[in-house]
Tab-separated table of C-alpha atoms in Angstrom:
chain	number	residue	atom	x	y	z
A	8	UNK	CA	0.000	0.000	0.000
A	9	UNK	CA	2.688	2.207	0.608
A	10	UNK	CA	4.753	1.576	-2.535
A	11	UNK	CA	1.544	2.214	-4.704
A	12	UNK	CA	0.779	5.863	-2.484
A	13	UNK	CA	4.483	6.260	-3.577
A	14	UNK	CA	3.577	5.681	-7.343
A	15	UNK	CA	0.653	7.922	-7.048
A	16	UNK	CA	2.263	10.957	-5.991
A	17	UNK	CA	4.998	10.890	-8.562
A	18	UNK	CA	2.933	10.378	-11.520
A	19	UNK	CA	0.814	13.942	-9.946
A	20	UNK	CA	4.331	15.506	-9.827
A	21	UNK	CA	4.953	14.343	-13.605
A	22	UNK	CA	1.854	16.144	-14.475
A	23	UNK	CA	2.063	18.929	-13.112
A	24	UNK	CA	6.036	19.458	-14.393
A	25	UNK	CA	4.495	18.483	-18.052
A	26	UNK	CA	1.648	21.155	-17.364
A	27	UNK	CA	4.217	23.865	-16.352
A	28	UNK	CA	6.508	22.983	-19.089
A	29	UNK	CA	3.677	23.337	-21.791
A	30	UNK	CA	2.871	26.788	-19.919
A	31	UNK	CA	6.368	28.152	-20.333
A	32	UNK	CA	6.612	27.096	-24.201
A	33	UNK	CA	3.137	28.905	-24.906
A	34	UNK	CA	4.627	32.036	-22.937
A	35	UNK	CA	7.623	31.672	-25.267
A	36	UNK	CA	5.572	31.531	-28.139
A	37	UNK	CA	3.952	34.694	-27.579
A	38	UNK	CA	6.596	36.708	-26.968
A	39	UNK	CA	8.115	35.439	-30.129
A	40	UNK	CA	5.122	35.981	-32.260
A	41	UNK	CA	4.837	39.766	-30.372
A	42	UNK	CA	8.267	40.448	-31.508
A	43	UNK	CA	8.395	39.519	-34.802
A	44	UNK	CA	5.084	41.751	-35.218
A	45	UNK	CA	6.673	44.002	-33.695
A	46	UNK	CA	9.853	43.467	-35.970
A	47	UNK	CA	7.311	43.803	-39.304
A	48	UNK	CA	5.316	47.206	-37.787
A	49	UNK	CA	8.991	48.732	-37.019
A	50	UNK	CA	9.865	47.997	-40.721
A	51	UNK	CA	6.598	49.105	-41.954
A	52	UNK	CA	6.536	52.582	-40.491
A	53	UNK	CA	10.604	52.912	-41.965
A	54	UNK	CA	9.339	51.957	-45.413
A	55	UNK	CA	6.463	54.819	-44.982
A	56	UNK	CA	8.820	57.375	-43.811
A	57	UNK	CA	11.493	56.746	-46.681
A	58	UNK	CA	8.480	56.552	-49.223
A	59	UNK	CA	9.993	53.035	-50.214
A	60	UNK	CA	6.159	52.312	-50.954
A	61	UNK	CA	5.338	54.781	-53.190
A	62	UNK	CA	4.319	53.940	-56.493
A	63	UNK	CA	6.949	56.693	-58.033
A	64	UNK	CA	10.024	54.785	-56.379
A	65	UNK	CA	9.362	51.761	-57.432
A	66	UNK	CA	7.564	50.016	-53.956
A	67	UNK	CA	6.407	46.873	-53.614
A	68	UNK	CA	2.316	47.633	-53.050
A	69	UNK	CA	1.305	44.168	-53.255
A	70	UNK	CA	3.532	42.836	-50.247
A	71	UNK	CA	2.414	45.717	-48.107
A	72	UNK	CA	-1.171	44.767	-48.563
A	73	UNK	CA	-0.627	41.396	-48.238
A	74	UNK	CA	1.180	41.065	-45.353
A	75	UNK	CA	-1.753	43.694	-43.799
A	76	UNK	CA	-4.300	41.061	-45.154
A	77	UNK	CA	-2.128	38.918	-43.190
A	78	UNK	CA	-2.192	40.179	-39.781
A	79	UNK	CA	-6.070	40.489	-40.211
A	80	UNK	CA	-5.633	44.806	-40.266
A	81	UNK	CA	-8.592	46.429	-42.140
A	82	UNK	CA	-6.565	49.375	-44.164
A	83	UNK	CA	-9.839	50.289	-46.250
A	84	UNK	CA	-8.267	49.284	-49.301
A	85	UNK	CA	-9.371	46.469	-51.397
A	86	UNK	CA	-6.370	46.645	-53.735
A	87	UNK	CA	-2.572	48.045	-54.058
A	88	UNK	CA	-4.433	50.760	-56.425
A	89	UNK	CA	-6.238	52.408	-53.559
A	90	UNK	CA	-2.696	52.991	-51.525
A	91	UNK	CA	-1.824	56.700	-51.605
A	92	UNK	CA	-0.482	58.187	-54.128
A	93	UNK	CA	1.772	60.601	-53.203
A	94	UNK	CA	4.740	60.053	-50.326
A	95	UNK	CA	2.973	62.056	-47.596
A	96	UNK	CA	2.406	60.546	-44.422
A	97	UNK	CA	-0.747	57.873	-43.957
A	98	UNK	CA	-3.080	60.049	-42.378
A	99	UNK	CA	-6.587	61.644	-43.786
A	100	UNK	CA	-7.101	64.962	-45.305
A	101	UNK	CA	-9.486	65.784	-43.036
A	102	UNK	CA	-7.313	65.364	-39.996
A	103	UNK	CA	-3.970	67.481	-41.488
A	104	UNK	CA	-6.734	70.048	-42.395
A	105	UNK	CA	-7.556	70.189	-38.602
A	106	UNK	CA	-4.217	70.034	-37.470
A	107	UNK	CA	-3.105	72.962	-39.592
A	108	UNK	CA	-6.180	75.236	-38.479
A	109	UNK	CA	-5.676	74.167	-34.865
A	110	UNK	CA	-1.273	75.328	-35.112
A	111	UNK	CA	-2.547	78.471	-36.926
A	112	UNK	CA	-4.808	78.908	-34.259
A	113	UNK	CA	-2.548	78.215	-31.581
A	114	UNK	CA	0.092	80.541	-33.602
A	115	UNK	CA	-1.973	83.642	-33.678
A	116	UNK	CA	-2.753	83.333	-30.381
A	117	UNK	CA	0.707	83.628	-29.266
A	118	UNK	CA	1.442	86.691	-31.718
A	119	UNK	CA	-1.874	88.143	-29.904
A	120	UNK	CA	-0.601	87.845	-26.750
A	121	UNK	CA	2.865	88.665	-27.370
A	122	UNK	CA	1.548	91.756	-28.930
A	123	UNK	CA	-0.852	92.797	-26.456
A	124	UNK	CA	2.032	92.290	-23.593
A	125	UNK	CA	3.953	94.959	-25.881
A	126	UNK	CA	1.512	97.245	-25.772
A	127	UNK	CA	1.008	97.432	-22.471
A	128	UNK	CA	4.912	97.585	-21.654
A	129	UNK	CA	4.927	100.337	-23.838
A	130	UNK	CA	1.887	101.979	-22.456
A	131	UNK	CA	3.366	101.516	-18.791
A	132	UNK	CA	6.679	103.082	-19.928
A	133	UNK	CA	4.695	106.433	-21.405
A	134	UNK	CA	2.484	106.691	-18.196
A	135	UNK	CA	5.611	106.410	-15.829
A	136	UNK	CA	7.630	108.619	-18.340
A	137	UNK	CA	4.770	111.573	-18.535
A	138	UNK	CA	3.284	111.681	-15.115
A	139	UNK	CA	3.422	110.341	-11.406
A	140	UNK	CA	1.042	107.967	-10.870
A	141	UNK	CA	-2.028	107.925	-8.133
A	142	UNK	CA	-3.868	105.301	-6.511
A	143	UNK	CA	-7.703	105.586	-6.398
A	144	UNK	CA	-7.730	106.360	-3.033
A	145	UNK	CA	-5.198	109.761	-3.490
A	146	UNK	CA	-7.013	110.608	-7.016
A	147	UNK	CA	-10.219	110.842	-5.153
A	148	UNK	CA	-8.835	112.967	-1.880
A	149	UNK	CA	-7.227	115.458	-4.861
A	150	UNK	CA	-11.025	115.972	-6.794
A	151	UNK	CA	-12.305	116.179	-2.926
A	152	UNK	CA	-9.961	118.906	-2.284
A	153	UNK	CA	-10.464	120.953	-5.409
A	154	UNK	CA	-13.994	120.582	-5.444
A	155	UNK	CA	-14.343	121.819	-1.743
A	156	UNK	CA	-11.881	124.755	-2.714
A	157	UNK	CA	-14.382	126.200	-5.227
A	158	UNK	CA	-16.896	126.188	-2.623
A	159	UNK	CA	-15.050	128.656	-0.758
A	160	UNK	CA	-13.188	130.183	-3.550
A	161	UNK	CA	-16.324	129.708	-6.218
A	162	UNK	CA	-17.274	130.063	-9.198
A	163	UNK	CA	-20.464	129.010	-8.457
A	164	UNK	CA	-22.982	127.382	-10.574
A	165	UNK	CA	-26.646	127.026	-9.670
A	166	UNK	CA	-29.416	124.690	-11.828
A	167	UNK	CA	-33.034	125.915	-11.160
A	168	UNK	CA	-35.200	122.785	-10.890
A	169	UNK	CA	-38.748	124.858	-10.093
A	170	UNK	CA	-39.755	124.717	-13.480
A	171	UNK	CA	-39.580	120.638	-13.621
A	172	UNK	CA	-43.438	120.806	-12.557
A	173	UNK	CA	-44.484	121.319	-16.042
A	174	UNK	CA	-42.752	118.782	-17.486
A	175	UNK	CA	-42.861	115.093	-18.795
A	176	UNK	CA	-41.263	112.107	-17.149
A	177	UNK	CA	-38.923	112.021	-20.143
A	178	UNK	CA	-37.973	115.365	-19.969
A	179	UNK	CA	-37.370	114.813	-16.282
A	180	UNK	CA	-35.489	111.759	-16.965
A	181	UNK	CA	-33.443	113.988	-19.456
A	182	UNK	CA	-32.884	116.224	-16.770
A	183	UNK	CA	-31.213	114.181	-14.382
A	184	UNK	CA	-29.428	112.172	-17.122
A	185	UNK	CA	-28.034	115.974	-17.835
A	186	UNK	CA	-27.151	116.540	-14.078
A	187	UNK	CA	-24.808	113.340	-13.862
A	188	UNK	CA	-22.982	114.598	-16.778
A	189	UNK	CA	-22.530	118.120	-15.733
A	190	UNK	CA	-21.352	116.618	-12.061
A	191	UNK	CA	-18.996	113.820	-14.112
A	192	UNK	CA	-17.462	116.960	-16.014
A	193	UNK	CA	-16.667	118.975	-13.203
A	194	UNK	CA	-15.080	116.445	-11.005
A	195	UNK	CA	-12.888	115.986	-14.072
A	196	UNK	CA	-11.888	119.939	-14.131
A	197	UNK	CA	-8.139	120.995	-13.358
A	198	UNK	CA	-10.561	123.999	-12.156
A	199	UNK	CA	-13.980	122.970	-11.207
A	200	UNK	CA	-17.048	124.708	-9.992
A	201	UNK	CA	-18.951	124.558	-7.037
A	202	UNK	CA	-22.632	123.102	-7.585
A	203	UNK	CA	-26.111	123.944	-6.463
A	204	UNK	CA	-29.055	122.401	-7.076
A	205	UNK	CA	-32.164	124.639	-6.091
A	206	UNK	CA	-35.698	123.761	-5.868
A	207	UNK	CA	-34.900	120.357	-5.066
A	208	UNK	CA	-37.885	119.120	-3.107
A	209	UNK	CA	-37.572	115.574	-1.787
A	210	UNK	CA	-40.799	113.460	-3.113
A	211	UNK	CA	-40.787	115.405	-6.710
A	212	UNK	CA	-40.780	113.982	-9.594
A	213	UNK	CA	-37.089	115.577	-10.451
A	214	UNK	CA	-35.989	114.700	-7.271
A	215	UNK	CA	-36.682	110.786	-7.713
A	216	UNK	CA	-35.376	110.494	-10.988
A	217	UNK	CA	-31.894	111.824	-9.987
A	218	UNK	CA	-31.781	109.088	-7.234
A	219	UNK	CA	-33.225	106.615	-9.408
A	220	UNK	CA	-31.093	107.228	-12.565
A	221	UNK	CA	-27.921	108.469	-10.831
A	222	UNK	CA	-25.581	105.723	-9.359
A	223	UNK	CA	-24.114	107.065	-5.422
A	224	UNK	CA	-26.340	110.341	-5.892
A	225	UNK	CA	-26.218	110.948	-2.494
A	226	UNK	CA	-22.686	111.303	-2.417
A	227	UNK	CA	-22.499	113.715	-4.673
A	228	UNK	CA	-20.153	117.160	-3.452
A	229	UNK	CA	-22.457	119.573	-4.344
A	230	UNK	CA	-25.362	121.464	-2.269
A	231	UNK	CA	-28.744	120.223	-2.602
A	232	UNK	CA	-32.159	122.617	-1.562
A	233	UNK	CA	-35.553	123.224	-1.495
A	234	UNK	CA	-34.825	126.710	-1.339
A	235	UNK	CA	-34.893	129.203	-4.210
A	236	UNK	CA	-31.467	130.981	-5.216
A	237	UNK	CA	-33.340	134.442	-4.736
A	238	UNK	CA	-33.229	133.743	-1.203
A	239	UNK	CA	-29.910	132.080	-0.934
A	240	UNK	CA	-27.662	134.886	-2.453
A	241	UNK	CA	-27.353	138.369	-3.074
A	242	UNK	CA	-29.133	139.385	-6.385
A	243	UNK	CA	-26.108	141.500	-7.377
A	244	UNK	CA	-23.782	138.498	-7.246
A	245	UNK	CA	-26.209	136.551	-10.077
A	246	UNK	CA	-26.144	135.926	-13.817
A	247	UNK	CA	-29.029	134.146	-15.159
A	248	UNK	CA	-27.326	132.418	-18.335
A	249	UNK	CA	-30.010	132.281	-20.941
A	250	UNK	CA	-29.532	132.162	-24.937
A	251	UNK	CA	-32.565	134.455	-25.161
A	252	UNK	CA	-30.142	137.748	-23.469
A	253	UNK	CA	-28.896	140.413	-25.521
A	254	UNK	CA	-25.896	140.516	-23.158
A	255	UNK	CA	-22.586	138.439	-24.145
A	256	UNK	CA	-21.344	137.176	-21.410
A	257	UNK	CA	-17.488	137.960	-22.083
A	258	UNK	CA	-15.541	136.461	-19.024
A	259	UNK	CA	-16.156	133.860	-16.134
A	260	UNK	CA	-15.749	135.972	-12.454
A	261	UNK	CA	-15.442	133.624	-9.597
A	262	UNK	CA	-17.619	136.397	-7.456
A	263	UNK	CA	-20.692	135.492	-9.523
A	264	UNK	CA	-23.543	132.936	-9.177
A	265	UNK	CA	-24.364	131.713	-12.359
A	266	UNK	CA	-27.944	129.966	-12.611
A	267	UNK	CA	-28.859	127.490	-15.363
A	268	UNK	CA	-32.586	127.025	-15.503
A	269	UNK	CA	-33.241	122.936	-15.372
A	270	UNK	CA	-35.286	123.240	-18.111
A	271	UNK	CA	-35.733	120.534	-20.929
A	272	UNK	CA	-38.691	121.286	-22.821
A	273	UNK	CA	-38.804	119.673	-26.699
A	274	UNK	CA	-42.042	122.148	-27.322
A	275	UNK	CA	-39.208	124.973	-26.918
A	276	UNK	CA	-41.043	127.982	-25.021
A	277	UNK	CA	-39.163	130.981	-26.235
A	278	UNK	CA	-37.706	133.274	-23.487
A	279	UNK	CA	-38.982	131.308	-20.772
A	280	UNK	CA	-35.902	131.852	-18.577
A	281	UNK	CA	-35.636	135.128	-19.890
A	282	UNK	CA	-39.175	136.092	-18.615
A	283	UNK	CA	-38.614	134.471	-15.253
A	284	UNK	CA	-34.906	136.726	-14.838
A	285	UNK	CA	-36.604	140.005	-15.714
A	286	UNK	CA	-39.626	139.163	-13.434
A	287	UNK	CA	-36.982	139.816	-10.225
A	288	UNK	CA	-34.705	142.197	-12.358
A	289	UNK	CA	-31.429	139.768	-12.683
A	290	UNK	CA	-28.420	140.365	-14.702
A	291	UNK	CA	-28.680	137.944	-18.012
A	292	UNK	CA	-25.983	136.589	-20.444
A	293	UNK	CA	-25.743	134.054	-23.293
A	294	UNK	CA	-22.913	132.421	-24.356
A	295	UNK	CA	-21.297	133.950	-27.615
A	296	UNK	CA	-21.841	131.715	-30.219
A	297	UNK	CA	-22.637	134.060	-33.249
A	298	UNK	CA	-19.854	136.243	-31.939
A	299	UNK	CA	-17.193	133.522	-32.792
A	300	UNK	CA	-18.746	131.192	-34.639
A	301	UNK	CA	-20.973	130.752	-38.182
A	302	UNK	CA	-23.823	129.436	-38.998
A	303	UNK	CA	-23.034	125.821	-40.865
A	304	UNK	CA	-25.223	124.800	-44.186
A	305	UNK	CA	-26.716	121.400	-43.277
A	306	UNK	CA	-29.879	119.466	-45.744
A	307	UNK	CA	-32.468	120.693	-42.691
A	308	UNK	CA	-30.983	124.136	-42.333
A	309	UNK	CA	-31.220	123.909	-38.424
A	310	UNK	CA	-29.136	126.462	-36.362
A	311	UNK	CA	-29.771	126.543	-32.757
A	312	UNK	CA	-28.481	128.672	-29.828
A	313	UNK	CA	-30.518	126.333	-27.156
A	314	UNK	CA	-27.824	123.902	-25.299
A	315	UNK	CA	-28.204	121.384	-22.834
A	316	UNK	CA	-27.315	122.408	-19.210
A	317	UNK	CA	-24.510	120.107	-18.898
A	318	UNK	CA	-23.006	121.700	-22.797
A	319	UNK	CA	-23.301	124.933	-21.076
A	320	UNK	CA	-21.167	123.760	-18.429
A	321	UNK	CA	-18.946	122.369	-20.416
A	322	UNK	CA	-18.207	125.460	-22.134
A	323	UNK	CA	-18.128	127.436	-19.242
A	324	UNK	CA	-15.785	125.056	-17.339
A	325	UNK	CA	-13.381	125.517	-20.836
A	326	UNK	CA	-13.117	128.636	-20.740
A	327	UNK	CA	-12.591	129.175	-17.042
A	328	UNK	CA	-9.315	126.720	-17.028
A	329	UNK	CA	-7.969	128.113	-20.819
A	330	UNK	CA	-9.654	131.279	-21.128
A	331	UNK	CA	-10.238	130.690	-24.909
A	332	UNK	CA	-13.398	130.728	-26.058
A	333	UNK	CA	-12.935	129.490	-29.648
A	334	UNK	CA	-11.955	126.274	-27.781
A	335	UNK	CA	-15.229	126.509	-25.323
A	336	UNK	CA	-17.232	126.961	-27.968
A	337	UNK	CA	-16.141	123.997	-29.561
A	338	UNK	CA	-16.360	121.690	-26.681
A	339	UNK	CA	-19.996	123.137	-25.557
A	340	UNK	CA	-21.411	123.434	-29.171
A	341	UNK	CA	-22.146	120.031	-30.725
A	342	UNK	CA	-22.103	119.845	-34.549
A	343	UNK	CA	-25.588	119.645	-34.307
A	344	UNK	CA	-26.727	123.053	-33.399
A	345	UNK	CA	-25.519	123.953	-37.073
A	346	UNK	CA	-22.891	126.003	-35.793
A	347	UNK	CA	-18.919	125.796	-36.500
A	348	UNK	CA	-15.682	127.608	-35.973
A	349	UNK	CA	-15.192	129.866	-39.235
A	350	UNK	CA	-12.244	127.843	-39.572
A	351	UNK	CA	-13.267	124.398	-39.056
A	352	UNK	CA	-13.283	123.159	-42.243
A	353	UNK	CA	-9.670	124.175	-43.634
């Protein structure tokens, strides 16, 4: 019994060795057949890149396809006529067409950029070279400064809002679009002018438009009443600015008030501000725009002395910092009030 346990165990053992023998040959195998495919795709990819199968040097098509056929590779052609012609590399049109957009892409990109970095270098370099540079926080405190200096020092400039009663909502909202620009120009000015707004009445129509339309209105540095300039300064000190006055007004004088009626009516009422001056016997001026400029031919033949408040301003704020009023007249005057600078067009 013990001789044939013996006989058992070493015929298991046999089979087992034959079983792990057979394993290791199929291993070999393998790797053999991997490299010699790997041999043949090496050899392939040479003869593509030296163009030893194109049909101008003379390749040999039919082995190519073949040995393809061979390794069971589906190439999409069904004969040594359909390999490509030419000696480029074996890729599809549409794929080098999308590979050439994408590197143009990618190179005009980097010519943006490079560009773009250039710029601002060069931009940086002009700001540094011309002028010292503020932060926010010191540009504001400078505007603060100047614009609380005119308050002591003046000029003054006043905008009448007690005729907004007769008006529309869109002239209203007119208005107050008007306003923001007038306050935008002045903190701007080298010289700016200290702002009033009179016959500002909380709950009016005017009054909730300039909130509504006008981003941080409440901060604005300027004085804001319900009161009537007539009562707030000495009637000798204003100048009601009208373009209905037979008076030019010739100079700015930082001891004078000047009041802007806050008036946008598109009926036009003719001498409506003039009216209202003469009622409490005011000094009046209007700008003088036929004095130094001419009337300009245009298809509708339209020529209008009648500015908004905030092109008033604008003039007035021109003048005051370069005492030229050839060049306040043509920042005030837009091109389309049909007036010009006689020389203008040479």
């Amino acid at each position: 019994m013990e001789l044939g346990a013996g006989s058992t165990s070493e015929t298991n053992w046999l089979k087992e060795a034959r079983k792990s023998e057979g394993r290791a040959k199929k291993k070999m195998k393998h790797a053999e057949l991997e490299t010699e495919h790997s041999d043949f795709m090496a050899a392939l990819d040479q003869d593509w890149e030296c163009g030893a199968i194109c049909p101008e040097n003379g390749g040999h098509e039919e082995d190519v396809c073949e040995s393809l056929s061979l390794l069971q590779i589906d190439t999409g052609w069904d004969s040594p006529k359909d390999l490509p012609v030419g000696c480029e590399m074996w890729v599809s049109r549409n794929v080098l067409r999308k590979q050439r957009h994408w590197e143009r892409t990618v190179t005009a990109k980097k010519n943006k950029r490079k560009q773009e970095r250039e710029r601002r270098k060069a931009k940086h370099g002009e700001d540094k070279g011309s002028s010292e540079q503020h932060s926010k926080r010191v540009l504001k405190a400078i505007t603060r400064e100047r614009l609380l200096e005119a308050k002591e020092r003046g000029p003054r400039l006043c905008i009448d809002l007690s005729m907004t009663g007769h008006m529309t909502r869109k002239e209203v909202s007119r208005l107050a679009a008007q306003i923001r620009r007038l306050y935008g120009s002045n903190k701007k000015a080298e010289k700016p002018f200290w702002i009033c707004l009179t016959g500002f009445v909380p709950g009016s129509l005017v009054y909730d438009e300039c909130f509504r339309m006008n981003d941080g209105f409440s901060n604005y540095l300027m004085d804001t009443t319900q009161e009537s300039y007539l009562d707030l300064f000495p009637l000798e000190t204003i100048v009601f600015l009208t373009p209905d006055s037979e008076n030019v007004l010739e100079d700015v004088d930082s001891s004078k008030v000047y009041i802007l009626g806050g008036l946008v009516d598109e009926s036009i009422q003719k001498k409506l501000t003039l009216r209202k001056a003469q009622e409490h016997s005011l000094q009046t001026a209007r700008l003088p725009i036929r004095e130094y400029m001419v009337k300009n031919v245009n298809e509708k033949n339209y020529h209008s002395e009648i500015l908004a408040i905030n092109q008033v301003f604008d003039a007035l704020s021109t003048y005051y910092e370069t005492k030229s009023w050839p060049e306040a007249l043509k920042t005030g005057v837009s091109l389309g009030k049909g007036y010009v600078l006689p020389d203008a067009d040479k």
